[in-house]
XYZ file of N, CA and C in Angstrom:
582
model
N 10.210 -11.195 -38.092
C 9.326 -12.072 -37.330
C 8.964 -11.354 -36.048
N 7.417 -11.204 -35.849
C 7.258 -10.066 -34.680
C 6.964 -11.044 -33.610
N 6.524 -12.665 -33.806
C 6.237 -13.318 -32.622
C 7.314 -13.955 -32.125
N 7.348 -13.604 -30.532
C 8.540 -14.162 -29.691
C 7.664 -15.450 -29.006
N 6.470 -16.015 -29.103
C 6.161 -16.905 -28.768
C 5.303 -17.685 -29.460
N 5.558 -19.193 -29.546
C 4.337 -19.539 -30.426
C 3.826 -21.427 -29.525
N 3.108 -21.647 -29.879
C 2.517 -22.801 -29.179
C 3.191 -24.290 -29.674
N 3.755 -25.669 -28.549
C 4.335 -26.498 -29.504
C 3.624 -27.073 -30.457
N 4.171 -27.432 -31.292
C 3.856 -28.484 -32.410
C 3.373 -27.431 -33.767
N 3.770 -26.368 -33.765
C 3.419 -25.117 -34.697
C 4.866 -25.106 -35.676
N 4.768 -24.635 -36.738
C 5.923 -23.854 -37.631
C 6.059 -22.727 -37.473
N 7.294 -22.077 -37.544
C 7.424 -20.743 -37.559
C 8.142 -19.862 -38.808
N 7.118 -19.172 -39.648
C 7.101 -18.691 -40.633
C 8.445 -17.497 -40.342
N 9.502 -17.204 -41.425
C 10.556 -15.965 -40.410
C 10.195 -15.085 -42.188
N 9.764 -14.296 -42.181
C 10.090 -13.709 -43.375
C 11.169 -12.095 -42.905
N 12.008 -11.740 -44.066
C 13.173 -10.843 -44.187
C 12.946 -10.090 -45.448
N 12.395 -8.774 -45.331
C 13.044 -7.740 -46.550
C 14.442 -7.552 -46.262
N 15.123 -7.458 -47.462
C 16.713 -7.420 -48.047
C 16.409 -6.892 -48.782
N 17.250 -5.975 -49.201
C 17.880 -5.086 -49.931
C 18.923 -4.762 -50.120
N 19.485 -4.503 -51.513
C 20.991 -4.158 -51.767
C 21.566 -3.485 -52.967
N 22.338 -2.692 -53.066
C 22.873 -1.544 -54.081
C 22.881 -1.983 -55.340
N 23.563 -3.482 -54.838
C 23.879 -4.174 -55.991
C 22.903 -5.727 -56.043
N 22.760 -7.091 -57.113
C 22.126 -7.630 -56.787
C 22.557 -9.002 -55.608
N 20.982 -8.882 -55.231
C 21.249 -10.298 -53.132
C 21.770 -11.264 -54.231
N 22.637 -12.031 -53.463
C 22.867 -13.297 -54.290
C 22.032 -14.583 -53.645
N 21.947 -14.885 -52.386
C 21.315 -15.243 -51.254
C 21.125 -14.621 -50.062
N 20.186 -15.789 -49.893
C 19.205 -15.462 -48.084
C 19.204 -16.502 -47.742
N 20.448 -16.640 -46.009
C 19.996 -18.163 -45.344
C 19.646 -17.980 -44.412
N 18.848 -18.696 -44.124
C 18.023 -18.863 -42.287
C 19.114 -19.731 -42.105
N 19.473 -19.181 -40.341
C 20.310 -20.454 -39.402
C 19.102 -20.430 -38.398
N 19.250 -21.655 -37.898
C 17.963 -22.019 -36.792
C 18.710 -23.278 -36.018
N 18.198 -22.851 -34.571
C 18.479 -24.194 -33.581
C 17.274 -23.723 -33.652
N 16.624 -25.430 -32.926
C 15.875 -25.853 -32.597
C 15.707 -26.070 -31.017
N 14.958 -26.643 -30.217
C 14.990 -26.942 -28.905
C 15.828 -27.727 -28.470
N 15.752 -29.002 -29.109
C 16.686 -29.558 -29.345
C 17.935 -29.920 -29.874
N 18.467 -29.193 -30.645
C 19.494 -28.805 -31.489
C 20.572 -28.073 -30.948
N 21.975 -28.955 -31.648
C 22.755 -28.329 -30.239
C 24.064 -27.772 -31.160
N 23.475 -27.148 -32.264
C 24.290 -26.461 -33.263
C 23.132 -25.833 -34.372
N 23.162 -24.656 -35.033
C 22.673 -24.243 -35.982
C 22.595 -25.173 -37.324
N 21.337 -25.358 -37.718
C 20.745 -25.543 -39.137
C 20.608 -24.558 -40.109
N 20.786 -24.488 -41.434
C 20.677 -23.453 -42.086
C 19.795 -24.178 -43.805
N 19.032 -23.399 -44.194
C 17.928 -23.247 -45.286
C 18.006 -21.685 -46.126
N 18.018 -22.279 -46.995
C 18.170 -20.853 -48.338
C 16.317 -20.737 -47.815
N 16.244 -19.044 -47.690
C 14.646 -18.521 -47.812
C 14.766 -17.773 -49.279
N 12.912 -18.303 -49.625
C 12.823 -17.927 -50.884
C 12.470 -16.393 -50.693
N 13.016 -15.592 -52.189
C 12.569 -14.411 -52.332
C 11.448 -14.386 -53.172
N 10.322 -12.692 -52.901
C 9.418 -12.415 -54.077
C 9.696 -11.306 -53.317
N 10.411 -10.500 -54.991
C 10.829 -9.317 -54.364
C 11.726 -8.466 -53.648
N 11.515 -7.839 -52.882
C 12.377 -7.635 -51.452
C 12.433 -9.007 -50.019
N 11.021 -9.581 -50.213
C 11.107 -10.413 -48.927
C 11.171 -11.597 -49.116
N 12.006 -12.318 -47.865
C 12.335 -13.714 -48.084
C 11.746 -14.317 -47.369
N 11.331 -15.629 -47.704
C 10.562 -16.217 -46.268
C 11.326 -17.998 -46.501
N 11.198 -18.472 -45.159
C 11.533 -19.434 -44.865
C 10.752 -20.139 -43.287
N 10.323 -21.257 -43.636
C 9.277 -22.218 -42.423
C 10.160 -23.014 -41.487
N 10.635 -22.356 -40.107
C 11.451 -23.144 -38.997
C 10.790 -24.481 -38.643
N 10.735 -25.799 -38.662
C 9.634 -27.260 -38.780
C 9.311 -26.775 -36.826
N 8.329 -27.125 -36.956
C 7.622 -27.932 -35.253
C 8.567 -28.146 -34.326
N 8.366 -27.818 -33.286
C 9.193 -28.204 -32.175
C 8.396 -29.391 -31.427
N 8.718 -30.264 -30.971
C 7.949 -31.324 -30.231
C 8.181 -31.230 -28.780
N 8.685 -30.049 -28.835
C 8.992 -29.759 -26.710
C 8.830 -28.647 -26.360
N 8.712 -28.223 -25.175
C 8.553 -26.498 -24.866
C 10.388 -26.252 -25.347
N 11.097 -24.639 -25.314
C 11.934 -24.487 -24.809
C 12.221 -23.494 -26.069
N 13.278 -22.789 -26.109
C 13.848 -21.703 -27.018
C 14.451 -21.962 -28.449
N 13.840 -21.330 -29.793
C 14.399 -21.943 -30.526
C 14.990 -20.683 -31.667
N 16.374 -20.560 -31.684
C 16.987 -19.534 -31.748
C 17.145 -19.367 -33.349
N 17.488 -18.084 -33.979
C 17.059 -17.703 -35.452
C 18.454 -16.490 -35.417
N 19.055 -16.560 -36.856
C 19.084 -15.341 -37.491
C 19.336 -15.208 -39.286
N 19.496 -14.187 -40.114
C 19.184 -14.654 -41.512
C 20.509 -13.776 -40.982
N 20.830 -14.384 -42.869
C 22.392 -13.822 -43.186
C 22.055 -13.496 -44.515
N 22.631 -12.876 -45.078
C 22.658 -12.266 -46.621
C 23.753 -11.630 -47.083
N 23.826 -12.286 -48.586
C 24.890 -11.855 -49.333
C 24.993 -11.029 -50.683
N 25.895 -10.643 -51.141
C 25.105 -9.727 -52.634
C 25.936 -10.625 -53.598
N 25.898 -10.276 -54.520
C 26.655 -10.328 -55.746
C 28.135 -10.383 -55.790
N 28.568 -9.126 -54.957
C 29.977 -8.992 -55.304
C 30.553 -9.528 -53.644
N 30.014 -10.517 -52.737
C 30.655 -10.782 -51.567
C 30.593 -10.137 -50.260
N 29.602 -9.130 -50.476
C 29.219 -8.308 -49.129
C 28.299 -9.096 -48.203
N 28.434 -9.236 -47.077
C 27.144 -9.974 -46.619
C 26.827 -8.763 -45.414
N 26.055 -9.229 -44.593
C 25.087 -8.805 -43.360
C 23.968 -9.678 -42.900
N 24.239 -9.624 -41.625
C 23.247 -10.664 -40.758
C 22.154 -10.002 -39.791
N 20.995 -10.617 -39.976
C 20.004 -9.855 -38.891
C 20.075 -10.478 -37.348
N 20.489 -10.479 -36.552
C 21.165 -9.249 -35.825
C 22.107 -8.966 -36.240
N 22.637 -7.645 -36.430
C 23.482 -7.197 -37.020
C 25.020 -7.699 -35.993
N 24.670 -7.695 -34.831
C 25.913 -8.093 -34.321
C 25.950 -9.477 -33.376
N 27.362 -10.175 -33.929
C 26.921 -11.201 -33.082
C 25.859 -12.496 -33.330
N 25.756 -12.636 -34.585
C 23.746 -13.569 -34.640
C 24.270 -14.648 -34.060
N 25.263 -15.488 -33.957
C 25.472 -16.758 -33.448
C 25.603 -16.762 -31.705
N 25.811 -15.772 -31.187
C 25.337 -16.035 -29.529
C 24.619 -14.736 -28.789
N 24.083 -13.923 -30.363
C 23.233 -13.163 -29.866
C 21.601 -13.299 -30.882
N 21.101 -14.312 -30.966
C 20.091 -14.641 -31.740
C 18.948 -14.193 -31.660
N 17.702 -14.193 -32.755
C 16.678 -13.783 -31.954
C 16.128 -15.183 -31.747
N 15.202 -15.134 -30.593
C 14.819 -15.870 -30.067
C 13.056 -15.908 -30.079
N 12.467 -17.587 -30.104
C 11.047 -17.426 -30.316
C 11.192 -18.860 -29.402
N 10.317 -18.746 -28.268
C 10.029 -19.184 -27.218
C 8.973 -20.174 -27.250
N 8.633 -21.673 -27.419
C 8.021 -22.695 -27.675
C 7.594 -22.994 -26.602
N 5.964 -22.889 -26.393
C 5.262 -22.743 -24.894
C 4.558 -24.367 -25.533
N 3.565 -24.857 -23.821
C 3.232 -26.026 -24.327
C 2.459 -25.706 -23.122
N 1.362 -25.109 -23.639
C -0.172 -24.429 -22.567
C -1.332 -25.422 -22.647
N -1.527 -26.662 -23.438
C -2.298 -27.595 -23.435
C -2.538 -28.548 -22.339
N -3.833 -28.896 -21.518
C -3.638 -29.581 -20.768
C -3.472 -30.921 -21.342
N -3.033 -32.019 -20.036
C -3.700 -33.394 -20.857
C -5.242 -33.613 -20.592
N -5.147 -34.541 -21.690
C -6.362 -35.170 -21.662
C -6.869 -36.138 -21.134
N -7.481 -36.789 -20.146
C -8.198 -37.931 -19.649
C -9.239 -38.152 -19.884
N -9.021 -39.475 -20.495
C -10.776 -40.406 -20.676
C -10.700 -41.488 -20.081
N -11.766 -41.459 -19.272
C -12.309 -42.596 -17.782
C -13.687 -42.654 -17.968
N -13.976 -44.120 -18.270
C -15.397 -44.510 -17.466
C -15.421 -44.572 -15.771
N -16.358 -43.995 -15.067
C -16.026 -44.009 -13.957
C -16.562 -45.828 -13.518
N -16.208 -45.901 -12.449
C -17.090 -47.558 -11.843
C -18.556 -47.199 -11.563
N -19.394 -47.948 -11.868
C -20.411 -48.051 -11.885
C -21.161 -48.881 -11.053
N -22.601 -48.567 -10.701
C -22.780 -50.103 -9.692
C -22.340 -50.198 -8.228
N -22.414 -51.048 -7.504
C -21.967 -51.227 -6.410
C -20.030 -52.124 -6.500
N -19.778 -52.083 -5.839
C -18.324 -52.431 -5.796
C -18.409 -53.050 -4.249
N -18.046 -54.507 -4.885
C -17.892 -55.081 -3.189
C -16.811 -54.847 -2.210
N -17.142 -54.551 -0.564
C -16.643 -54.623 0.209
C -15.332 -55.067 0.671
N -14.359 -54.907 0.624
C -12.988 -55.885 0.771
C -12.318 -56.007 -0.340
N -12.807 -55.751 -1.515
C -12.053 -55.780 -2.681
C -11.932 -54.906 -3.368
N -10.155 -54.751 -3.496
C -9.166 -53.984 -4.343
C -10.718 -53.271 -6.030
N -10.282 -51.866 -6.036
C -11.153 -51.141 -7.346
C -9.449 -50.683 -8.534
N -10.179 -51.734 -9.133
C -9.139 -51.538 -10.562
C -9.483 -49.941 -11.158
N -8.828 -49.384 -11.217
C -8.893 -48.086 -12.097
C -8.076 -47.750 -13.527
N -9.101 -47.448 -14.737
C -8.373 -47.605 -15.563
C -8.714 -46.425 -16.177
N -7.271 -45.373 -17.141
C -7.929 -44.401 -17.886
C -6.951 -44.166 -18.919
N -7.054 -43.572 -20.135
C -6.851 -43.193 -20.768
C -6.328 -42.188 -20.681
N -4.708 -41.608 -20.964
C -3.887 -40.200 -20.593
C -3.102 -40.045 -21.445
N -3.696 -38.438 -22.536
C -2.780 -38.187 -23.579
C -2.463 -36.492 -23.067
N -1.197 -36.219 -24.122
C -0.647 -35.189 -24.215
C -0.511 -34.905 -25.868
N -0.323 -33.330 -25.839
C 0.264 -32.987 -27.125
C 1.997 -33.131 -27.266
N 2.297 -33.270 -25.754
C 3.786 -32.889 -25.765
C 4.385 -34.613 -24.805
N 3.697 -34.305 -23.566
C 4.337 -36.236 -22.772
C 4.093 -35.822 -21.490
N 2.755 -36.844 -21.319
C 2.356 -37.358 -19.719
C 3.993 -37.759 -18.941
N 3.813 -36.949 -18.009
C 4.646 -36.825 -17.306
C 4.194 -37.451 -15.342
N 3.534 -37.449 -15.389
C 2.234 -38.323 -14.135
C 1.186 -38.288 -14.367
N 0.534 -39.417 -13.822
C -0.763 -39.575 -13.781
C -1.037 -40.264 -12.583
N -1.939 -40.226 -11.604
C -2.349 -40.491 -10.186
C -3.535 -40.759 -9.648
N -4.015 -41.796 -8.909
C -5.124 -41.779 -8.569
C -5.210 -41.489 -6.539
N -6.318 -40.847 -7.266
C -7.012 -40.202 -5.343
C -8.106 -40.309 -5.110
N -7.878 -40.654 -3.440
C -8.847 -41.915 -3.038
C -9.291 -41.610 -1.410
N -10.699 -41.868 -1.059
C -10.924 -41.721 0.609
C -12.693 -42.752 0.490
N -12.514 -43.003 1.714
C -13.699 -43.365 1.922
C -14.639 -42.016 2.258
N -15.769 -42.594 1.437
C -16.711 -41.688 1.579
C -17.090 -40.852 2.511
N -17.427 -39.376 3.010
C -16.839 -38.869 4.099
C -15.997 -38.323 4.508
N -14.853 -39.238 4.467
C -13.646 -38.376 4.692
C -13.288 -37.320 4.230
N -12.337 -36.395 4.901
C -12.147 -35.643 3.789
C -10.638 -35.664 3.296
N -10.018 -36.139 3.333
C -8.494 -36.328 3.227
C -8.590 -37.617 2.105
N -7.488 -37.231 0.858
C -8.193 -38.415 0.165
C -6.505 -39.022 -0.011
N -5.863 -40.377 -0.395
C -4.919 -40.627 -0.318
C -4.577 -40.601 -1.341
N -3.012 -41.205 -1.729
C -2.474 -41.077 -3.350
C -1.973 -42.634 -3.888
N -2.758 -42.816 -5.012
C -1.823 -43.877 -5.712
C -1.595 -44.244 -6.925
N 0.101 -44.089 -6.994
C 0.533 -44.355 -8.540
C -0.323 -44.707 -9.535
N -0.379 -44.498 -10.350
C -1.060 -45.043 -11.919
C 0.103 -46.021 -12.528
N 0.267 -46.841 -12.966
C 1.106 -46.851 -13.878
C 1.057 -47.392 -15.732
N 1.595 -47.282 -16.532
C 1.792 -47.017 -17.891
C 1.773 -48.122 -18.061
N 0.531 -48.430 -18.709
C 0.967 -50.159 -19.928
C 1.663 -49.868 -21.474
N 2.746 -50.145 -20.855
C 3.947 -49.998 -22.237
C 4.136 -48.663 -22.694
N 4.147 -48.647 -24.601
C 4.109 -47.475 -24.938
C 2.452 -46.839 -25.203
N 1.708 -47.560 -24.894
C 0.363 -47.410 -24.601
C -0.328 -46.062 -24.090
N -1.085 -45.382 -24.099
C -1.446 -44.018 -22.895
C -2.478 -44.773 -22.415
N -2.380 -46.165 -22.182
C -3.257 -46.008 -20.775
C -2.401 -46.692 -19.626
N -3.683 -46.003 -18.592
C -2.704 -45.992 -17.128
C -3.593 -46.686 -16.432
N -3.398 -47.676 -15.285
C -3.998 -48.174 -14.255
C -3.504 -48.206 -13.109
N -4.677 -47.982 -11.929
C -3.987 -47.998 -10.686
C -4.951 -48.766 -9.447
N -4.808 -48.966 -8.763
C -5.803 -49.320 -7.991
C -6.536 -48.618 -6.373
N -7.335 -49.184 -6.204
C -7.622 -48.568 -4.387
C -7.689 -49.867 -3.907
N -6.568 -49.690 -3.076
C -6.468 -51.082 -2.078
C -7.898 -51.621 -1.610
N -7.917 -53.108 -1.499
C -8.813 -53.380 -0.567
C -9.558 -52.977 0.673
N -8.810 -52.491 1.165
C -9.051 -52.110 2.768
C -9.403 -50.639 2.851
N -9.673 -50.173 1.870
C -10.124 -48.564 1.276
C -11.611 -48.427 0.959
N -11.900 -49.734 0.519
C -13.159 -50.200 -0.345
C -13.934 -50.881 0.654
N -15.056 -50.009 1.406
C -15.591 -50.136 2.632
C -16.879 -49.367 2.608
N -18.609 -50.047 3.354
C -19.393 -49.380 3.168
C -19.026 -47.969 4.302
N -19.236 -47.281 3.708
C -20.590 -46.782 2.693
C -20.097 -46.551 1.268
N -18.695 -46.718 1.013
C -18.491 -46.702 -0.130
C -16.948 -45.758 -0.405
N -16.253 -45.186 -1.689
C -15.775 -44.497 -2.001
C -15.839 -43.382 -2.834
N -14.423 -42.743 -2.991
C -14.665 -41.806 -3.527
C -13.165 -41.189 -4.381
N -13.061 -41.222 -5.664
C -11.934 -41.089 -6.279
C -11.932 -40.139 -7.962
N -10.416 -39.553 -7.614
C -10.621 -38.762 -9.079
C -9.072 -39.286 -9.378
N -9.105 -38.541 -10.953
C -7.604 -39.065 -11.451
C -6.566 -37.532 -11.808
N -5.547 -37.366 -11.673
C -4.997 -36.360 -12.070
C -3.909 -36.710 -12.846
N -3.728 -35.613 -13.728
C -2.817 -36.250 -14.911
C -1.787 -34.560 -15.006
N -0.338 -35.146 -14.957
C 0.475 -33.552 -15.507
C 1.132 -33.918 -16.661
N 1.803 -32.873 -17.100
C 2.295 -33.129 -18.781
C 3.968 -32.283 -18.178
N 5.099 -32.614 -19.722
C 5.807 -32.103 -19.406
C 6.107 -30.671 -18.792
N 4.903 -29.559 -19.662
C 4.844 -28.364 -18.865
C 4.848 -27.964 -17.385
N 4.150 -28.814 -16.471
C 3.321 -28.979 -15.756
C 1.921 -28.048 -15.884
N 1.307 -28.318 -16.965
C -0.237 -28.530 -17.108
C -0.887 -29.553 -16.220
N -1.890 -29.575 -15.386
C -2.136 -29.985 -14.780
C -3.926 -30.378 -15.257
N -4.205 -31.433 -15.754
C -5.804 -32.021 -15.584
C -6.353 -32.694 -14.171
N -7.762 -32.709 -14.018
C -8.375 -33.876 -13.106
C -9.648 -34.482 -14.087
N -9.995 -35.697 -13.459
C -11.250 -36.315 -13.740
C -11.658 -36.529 -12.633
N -13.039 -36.399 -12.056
C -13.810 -35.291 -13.695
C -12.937 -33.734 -13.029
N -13.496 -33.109 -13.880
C -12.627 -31.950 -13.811
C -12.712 -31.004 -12.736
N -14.031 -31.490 -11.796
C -14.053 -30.645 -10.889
C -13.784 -31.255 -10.086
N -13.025 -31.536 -8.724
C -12.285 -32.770 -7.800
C -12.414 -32.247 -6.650
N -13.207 -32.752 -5.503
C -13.134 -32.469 -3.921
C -11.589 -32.159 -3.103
N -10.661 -32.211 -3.552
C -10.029 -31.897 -2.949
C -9.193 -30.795 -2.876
């Protein structure tokens, strides 16, 4: 396996040429996972010399450790790494480079004077919204303030508001930012004054 990194929510294909004097009897993949807090092991199929076997999806960033073992016929085995595979593994590194996603209608229209602006949006991940925030100034300003979003249920949408006393002619001015477990970082809209 030549890739030490692959993107989450991917499989990772490990294939192994073996060879032996006499005939392989088996080929097992051991695999942790990201989560996994002991080795898994799967017979890989042969054609041939090479064996292959599919490590499942990781659903988080973080390291997910590998080595094959093989045996012959008459009880010989050998493991790839040759020394050590259980706390010297190879290793393939589960990145999570996706931003999130936000979908917002913005407010439309005029918005009266003195009264609180409901903000509502839509915030997904491939991996888990980890914040989402709304930012806020009266028009003009340039300093914009911060306020919580928060999560309806297990739902991805988020609402937050701009106080009353924010919501003043000549008007406002607000974007949303959203991070993921990586810290990937989105805004709406995507280009943001501040």
């Amino acid at each position: 396996f030549d890739q030490t990194e692959i993107e989450v929510k991917n499989t990772m294909s490990i294939q192994a040429e073996v060879t032996d004097k006499v005939a392989v009897e088996t080929v097992t993949l051991f695999y942790k996972g990201v989560e996994d807090v002991t080795f898994k092991s799967m017979i890989m199929d042969g054609k041939g010399k090479i064996y292959s076997a599919t490590i499942p999806a990781q659903g988080r960033p973080g390291d997910v450790k590998f080595y094959v073992y093989a045996e012959d016929s008459q009880g010989v085995s050998s493991t790839e790494p040759a020394v050590d595979p259980q706390n010297a593994p190879r290793i393939i590194t589960v990145l999570d480079t996706t931003n999130p996603v936000i979908e917002h209608s913005p407010l439309l229209g005029v918005q009266e004077a003195g009264v609180a602006a409901n903000i509502t949006a839509t915030v997904t991940d491939d991996v888990e919204v980890v914040d989402a925030s709304l930012h806020y100034r009266t028009a003009g300003n340039t300093v914009f303030k911060l306020a919580s979003m928060t999560r309806s249920g297990n739902s991805s949408l988020y609402s937050g508001s701009i106080p009353a006393a924010a919501v003043v002619v000549p008007g406002m001015e607000y974007y949303i930012r959203a991070v993921d477990e990586a810290a990937n970082v989105v805004t709406h809209p995507a280009f943001n004054p501040d």
